[in-house]
mmCIF file of N, CA and C in Angstrom:
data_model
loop_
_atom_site.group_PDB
_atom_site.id
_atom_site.type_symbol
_atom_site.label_atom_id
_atom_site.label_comp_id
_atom_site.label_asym_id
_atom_site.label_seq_id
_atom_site.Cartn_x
_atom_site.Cartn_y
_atom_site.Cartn_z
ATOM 1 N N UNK A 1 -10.718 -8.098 -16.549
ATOM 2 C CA UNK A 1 -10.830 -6.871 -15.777
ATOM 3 C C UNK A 1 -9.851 -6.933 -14.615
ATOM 4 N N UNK A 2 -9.105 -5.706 -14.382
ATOM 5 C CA UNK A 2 -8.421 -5.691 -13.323
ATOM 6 C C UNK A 2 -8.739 -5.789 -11.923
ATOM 7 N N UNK A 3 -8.598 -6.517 -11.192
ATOM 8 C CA UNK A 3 -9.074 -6.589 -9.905
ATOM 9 C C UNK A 3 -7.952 -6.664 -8.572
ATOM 10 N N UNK A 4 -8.363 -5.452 -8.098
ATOM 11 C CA UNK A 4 -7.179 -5.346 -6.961
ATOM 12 C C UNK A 4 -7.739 -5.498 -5.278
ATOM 13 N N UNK A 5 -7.455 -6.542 -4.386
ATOM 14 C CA UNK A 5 -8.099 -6.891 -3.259
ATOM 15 C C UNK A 5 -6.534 -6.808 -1.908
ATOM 16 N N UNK A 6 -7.464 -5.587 -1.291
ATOM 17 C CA UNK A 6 -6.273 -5.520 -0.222
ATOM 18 C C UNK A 6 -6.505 -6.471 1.212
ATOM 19 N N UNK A 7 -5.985 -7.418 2.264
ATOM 20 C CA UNK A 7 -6.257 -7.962 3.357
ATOM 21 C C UNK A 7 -5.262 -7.691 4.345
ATOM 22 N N UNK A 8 -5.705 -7.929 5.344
ATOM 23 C CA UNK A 8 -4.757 -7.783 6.712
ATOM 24 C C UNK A 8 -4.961 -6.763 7.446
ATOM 25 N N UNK A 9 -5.671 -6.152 7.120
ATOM 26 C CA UNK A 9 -6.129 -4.669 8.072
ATOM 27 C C UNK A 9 -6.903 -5.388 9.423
ATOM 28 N N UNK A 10 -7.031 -4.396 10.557
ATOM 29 C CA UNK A 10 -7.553 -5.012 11.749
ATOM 30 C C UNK A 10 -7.121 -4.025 12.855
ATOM 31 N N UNK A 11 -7.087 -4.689 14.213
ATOM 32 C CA UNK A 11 -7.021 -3.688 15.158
ATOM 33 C C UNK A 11 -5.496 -4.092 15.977
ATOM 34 N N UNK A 12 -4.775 -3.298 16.310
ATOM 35 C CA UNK A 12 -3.701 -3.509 16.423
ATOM 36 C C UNK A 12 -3.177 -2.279 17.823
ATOM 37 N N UNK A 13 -2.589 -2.513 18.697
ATOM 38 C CA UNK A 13 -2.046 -1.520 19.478
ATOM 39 C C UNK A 13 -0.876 -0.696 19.382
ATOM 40 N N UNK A 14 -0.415 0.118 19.919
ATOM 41 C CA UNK A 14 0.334 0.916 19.631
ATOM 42 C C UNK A 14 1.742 0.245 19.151
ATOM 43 N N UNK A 15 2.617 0.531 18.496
ATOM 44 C CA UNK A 15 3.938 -0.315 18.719
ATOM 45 C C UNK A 15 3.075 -1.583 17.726
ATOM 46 N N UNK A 16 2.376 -1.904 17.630
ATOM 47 C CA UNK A 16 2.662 -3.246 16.924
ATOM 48 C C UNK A 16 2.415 -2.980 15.764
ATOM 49 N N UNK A 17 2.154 -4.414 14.846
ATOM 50 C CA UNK A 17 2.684 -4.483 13.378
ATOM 51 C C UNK A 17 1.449 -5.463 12.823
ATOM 52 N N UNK A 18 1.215 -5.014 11.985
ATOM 53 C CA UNK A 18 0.566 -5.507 10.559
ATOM 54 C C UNK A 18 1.025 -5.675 9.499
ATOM 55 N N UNK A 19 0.617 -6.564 8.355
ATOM 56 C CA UNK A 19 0.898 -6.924 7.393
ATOM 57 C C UNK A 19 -0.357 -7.051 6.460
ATOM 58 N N UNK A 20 -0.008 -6.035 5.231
ATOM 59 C CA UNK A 20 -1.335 -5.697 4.512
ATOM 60 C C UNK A 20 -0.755 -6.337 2.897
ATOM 61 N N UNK A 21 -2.066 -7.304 2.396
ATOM 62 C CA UNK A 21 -1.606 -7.870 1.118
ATOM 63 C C UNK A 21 -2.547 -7.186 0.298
ATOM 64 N N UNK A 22 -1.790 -7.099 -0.998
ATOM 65 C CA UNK A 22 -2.330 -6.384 -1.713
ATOM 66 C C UNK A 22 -2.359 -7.687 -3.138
ATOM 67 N N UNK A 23 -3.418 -8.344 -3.519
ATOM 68 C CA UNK A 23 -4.125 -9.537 -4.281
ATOM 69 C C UNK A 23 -4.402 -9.189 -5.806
ATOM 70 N N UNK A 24 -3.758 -9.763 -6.877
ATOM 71 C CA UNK A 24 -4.529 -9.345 -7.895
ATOM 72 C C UNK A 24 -5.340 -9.943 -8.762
ATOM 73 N N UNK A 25 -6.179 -10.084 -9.052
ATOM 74 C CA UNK A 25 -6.918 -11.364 -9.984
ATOM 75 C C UNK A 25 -7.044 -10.675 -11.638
ATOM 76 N N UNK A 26 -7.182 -11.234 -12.570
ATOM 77 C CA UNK A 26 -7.021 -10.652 -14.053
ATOM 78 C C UNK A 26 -5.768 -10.153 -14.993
ATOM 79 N N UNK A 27 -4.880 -10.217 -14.040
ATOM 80 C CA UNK A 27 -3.464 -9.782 -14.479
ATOM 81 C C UNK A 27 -2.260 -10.347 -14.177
ATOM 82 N N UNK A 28 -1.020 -10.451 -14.321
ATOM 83 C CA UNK A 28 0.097 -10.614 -13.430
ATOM 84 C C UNK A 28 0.769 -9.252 -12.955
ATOM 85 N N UNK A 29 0.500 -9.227 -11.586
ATOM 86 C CA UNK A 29 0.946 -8.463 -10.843
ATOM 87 C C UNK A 29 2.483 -7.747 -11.094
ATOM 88 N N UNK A 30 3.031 -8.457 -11.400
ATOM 89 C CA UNK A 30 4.675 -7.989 -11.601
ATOM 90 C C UNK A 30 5.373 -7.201 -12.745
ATOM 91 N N UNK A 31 3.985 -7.121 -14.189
ATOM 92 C CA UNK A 31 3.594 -6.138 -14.961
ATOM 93 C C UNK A 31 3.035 -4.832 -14.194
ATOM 94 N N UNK A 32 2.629 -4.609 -13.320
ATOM 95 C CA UNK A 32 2.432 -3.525 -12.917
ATOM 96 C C UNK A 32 3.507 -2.813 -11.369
ATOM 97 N N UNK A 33 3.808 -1.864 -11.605
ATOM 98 C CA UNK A 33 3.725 -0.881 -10.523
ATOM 99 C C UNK A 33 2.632 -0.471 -9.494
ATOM 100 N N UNK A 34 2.796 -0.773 -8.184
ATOM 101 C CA UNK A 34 1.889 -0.619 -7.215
ATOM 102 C C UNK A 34 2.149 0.498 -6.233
ATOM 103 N N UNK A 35 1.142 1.354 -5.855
ATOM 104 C CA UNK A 35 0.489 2.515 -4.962
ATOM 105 C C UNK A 35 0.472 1.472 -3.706
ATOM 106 N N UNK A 36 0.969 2.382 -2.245
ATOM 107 C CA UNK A 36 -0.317 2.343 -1.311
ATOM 108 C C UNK A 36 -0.241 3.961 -1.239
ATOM 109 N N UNK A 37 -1.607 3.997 -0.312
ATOM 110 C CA UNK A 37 -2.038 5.147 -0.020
ATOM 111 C C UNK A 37 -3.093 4.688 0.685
ATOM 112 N N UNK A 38 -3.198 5.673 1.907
ATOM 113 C CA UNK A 38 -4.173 5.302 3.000
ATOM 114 C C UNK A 38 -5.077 7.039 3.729
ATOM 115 N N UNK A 39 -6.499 6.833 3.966
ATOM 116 C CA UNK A 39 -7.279 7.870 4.078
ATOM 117 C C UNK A 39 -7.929 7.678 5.422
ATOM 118 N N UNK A 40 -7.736 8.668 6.228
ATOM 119 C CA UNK A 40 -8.634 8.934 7.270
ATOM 120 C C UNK A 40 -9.569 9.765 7.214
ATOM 121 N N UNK A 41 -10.106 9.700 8.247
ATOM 122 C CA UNK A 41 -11.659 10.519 8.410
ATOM 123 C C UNK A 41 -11.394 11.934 8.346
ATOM 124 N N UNK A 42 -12.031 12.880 7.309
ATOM 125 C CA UNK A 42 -11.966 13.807 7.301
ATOM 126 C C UNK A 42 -10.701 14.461 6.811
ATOM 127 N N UNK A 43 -9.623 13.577 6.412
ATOM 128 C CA UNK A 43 -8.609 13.699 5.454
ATOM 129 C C UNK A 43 -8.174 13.324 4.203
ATOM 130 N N UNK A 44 -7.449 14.218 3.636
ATOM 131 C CA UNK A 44 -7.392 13.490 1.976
ATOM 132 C C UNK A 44 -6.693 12.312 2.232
ATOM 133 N N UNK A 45 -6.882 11.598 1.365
ATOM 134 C CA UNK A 45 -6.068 10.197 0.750
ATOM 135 C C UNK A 45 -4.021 10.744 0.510
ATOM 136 N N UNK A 46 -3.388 9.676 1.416
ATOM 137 C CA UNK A 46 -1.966 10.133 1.013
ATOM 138 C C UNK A 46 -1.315 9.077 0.741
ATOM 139 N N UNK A 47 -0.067 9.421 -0.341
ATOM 140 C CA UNK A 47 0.330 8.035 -1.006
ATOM 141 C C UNK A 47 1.457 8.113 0.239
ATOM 142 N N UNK A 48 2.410 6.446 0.399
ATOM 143 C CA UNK A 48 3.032 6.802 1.419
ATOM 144 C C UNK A 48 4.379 5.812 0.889
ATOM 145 N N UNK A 49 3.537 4.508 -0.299
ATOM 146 C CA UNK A 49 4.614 4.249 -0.773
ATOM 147 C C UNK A 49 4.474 3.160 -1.722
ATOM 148 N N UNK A 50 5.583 2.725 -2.628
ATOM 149 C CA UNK A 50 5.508 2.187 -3.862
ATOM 150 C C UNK A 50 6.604 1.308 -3.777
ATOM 151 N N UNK A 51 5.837 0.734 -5.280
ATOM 152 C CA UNK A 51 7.075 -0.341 -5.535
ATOM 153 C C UNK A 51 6.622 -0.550 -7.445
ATOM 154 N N UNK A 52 7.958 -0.513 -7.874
ATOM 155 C CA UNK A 52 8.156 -0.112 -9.453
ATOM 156 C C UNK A 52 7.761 -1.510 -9.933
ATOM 157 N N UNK A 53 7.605 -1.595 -11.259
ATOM 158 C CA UNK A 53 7.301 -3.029 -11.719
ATOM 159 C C UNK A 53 8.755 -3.954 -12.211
ATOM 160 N N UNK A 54 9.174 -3.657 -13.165
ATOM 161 C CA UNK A 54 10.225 -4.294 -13.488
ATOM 162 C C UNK A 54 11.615 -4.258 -12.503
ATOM 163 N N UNK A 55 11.974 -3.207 -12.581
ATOM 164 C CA UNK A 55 13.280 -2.902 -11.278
ATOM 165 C C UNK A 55 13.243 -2.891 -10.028
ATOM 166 N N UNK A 56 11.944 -2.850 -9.180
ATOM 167 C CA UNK A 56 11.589 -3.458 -7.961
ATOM 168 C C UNK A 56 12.038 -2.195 -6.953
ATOM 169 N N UNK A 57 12.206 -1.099 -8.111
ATOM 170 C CA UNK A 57 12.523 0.569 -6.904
ATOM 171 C C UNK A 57 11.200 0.521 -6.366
ATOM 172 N N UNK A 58 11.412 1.287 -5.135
ATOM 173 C CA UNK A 58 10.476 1.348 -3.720
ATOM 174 C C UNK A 58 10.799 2.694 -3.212
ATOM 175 N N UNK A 59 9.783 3.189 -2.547
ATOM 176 C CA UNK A 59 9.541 4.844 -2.218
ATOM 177 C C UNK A 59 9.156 4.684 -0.462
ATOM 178 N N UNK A 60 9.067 5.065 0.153
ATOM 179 C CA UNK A 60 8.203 5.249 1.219
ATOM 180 C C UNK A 60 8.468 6.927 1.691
ATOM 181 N N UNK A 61 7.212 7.135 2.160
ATOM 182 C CA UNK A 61 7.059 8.923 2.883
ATOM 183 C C UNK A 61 7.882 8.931 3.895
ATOM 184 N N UNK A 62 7.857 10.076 4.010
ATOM 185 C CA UNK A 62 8.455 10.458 5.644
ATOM 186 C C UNK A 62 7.944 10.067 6.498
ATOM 187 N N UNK A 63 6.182 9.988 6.666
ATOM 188 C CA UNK A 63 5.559 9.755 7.256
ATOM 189 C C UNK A 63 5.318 7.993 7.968
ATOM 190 N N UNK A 64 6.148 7.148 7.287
ATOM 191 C CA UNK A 64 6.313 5.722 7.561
ATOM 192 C C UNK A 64 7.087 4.956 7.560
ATOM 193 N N UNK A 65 8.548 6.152 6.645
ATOM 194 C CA UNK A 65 9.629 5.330 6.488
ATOM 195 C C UNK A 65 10.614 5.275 7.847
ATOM 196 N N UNK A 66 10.867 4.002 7.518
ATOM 197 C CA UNK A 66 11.633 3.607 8.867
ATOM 198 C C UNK A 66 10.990 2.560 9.544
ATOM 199 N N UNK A 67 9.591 2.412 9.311
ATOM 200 C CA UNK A 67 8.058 1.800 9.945
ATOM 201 C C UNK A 67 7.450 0.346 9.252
ATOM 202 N N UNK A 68 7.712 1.347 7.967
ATOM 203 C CA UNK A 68 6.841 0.824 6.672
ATOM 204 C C UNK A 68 7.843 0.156 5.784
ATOM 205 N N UNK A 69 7.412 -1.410 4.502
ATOM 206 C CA UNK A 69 8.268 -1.782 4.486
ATOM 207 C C UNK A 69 7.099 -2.270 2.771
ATOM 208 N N UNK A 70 7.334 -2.164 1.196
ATOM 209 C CA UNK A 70 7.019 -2.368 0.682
ATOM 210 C C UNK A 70 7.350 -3.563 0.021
ATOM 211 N N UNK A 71 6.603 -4.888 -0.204
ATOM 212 C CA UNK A 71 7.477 -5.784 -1.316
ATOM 213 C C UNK A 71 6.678 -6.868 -1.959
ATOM 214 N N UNK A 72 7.257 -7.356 -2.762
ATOM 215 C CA UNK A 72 6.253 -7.733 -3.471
ATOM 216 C C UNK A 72 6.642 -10.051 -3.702
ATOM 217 N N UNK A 73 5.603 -10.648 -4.079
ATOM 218 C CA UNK A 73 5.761 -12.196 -3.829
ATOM 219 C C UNK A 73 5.221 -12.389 -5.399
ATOM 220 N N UNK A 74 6.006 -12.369 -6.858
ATOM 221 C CA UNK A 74 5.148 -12.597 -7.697
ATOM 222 C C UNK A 74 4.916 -13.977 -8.092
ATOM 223 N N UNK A 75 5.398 -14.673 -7.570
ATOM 224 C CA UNK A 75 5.033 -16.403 -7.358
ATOM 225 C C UNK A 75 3.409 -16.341 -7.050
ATOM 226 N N UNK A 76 3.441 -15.477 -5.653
ATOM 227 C CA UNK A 76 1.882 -15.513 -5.037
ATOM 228 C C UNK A 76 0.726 -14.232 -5.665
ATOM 229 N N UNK A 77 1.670 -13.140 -6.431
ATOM 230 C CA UNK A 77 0.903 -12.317 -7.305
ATOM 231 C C UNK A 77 0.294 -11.138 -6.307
ATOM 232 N N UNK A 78 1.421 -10.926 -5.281
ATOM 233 C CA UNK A 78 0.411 -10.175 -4.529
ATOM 234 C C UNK A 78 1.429 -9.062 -4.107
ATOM 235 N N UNK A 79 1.334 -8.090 -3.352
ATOM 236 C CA UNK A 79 2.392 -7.088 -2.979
ATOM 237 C C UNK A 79 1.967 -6.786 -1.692
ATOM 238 N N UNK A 80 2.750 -6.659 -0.731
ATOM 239 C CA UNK A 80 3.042 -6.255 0.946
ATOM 240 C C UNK A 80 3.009 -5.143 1.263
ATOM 241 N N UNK A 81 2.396 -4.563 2.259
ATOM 242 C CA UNK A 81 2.828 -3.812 2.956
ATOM 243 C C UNK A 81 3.035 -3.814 4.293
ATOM 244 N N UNK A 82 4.447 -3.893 4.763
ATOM 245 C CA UNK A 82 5.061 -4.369 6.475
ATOM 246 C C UNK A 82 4.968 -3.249 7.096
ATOM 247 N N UNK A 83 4.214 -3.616 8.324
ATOM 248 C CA UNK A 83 4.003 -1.894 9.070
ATOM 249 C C UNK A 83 4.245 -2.698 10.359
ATOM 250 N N UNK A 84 5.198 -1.717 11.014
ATOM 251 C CA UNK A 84 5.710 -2.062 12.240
ATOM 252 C C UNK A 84 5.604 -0.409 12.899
ATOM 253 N N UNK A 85 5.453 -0.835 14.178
ATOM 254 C CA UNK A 85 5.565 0.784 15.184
ATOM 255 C C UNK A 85 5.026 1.700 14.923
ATOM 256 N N UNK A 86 3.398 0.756 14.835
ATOM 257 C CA UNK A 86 2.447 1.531 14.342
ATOM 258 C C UNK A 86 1.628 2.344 15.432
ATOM 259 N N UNK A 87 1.469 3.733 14.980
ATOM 260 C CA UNK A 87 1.207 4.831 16.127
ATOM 261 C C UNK A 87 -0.445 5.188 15.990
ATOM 262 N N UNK A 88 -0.214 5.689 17.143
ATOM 263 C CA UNK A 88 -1.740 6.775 17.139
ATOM 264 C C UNK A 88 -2.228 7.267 16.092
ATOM 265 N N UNK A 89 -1.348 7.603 15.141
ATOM 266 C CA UNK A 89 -1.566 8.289 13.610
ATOM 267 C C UNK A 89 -2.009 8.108 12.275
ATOM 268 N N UNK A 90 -1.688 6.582 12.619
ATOM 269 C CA UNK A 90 -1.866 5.583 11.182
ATOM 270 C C UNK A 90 -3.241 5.387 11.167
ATOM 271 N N UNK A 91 -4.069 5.060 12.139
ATOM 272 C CA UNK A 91 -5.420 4.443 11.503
ATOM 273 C C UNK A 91 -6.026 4.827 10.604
ATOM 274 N N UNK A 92 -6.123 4.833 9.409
ATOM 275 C CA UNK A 92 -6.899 4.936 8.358
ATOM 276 C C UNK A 92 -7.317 3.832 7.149
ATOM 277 N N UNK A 93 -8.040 4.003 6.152
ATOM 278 C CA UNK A 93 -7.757 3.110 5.647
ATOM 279 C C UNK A 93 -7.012 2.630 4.404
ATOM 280 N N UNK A 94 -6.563 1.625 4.184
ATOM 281 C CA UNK A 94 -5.368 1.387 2.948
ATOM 282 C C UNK A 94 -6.042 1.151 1.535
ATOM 283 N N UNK A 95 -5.389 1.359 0.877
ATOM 284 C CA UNK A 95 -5.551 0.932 -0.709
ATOM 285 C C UNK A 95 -4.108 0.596 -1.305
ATOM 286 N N UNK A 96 -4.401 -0.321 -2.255
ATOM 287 C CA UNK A 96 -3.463 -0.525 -3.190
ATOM 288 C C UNK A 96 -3.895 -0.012 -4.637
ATOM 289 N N UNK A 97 -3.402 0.188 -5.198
ATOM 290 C CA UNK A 97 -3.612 0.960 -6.480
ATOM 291 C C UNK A 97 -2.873 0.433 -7.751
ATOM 292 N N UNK A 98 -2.518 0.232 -9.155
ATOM 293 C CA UNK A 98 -2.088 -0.419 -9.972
ATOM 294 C C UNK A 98 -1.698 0.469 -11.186
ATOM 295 N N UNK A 99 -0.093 0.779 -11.646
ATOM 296 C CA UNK A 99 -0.383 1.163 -13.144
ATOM 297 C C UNK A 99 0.742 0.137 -13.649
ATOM 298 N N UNK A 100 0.342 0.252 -15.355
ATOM 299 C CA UNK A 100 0.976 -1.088 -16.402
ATOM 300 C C UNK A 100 2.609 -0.324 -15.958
ATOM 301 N N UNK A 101 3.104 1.029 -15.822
ATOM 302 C CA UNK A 101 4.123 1.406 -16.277
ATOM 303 C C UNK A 101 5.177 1.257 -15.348
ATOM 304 N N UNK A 102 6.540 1.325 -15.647
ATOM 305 C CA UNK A 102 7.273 0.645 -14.509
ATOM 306 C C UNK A 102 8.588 2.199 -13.664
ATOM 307 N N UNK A 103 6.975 2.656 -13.233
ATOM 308 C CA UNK A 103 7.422 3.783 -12.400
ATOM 309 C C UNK A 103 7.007 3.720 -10.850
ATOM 310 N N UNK A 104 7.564 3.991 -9.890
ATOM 311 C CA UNK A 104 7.080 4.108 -8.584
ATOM 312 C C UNK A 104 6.588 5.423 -8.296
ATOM 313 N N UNK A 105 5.224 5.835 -7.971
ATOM 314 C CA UNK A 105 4.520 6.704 -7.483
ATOM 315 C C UNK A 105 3.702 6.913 -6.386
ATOM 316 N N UNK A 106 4.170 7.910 -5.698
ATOM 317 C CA UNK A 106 2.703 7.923 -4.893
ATOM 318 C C UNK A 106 1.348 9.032 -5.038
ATOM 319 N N UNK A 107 2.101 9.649 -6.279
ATOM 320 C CA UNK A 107 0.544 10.521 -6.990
ATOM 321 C C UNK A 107 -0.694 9.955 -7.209
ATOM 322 N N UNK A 108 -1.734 10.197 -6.789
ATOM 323 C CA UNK A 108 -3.258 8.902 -7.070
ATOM 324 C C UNK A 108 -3.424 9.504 -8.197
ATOM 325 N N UNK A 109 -3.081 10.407 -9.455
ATOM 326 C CA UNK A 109 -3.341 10.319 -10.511
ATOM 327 C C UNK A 109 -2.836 9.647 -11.657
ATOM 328 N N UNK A 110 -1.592 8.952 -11.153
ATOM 329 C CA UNK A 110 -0.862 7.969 -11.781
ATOM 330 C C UNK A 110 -1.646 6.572 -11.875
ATOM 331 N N UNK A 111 -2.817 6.016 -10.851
ATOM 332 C CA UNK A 111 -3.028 5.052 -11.099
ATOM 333 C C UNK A 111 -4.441 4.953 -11.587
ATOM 334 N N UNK A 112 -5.065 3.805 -11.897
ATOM 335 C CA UNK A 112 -5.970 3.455 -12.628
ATOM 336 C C UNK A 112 -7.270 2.439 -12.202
ATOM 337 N N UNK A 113 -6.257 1.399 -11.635
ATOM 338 C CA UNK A 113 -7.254 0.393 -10.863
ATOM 339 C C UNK A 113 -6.427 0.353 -9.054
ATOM 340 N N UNK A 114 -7.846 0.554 -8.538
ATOM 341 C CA UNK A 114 -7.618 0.579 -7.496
ATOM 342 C C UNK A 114 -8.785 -0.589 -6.518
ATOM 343 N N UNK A 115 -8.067 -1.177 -5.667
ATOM 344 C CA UNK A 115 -8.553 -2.096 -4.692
ATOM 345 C C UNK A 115 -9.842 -0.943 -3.768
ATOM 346 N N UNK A 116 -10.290 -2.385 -2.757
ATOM 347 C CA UNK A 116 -11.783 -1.807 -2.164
ATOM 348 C C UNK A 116 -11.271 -0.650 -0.982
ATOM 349 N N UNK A 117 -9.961 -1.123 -0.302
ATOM 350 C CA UNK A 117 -9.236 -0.677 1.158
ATOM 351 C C UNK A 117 -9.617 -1.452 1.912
ATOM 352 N N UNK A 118 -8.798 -1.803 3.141
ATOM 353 C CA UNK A 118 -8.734 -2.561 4.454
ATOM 354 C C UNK A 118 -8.561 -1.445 5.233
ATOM 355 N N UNK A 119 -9.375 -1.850 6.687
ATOM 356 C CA UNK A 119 -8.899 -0.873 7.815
ATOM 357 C C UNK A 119 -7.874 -0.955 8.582
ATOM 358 N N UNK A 120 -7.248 0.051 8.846
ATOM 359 C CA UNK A 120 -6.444 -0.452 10.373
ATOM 360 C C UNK A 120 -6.825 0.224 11.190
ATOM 361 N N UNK A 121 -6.587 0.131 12.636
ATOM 362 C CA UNK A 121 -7.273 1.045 13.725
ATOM 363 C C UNK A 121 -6.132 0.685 14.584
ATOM 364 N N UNK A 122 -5.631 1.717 14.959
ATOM 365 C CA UNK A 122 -4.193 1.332 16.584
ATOM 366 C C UNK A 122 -5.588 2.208 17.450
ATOM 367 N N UNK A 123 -4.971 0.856 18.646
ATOM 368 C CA UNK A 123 -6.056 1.716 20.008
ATOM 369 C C UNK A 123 -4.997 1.272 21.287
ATOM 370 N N UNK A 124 -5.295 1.756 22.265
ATOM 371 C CA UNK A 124 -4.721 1.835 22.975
ATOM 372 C C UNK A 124 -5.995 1.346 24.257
#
């Protein structure tokens, strides 16, 4: 069974940086294409950025690029997400998401197995 476990979420101040791993147990990670996408309170879920399976193409939104930094360790089987100059805006929470095919998406109907989410919270 596919099992996807995200870590590194926490509380962080304005301007600073986190690092969110995205864990897979049941599979090798580097067969799949990976989602993030992150949801706040009272908002839909938005994808913000990817990373392809075989060719290692990477996406990020408007909303992070420049910030946000996707990549992946398949030695350690796990995939990154580098967040630096992190604002008032971001706190929500993350997911990683998984499909076999070697496309980068940030549509949540593209994927299949999805992790529990980690929080982040910027406070000031």
């Amino acid at each position: 069974q596919l099992q996807l476990v995200e870590s590194g979420g926490g509380l962080v101040q304005p301007g600073g940086s986190l690092r969110l791993s995205c864990a897979a147990s049941g599979f090798t990670l580097d067969a799949y294409s990976i989602g993030w996408f992150r949801q706040a309170p009272g908002k839909e879920r938005e994808g913000i950025s990817c990373i392809s399976s075989r060719d290692g193409n990477t996406y990020e939104a408007d909303s992070v690029k420049g910030r946000f930094t996707v990549s992946r360790d398949n030695a350690k089987n796990t995939v990154y997400l580098q967040m630096h100059s992190l604002r008032p805006e971001d706190p929500a929470v993350y997911y990683c998401a998984a499909d076999p095919r070697n496309y980068c998406s940030v549509y949540e109907s593209t994927f299949g197995s999805w992790g529990q989410g980690t929080q982040v919270t910027v406070y000031s």
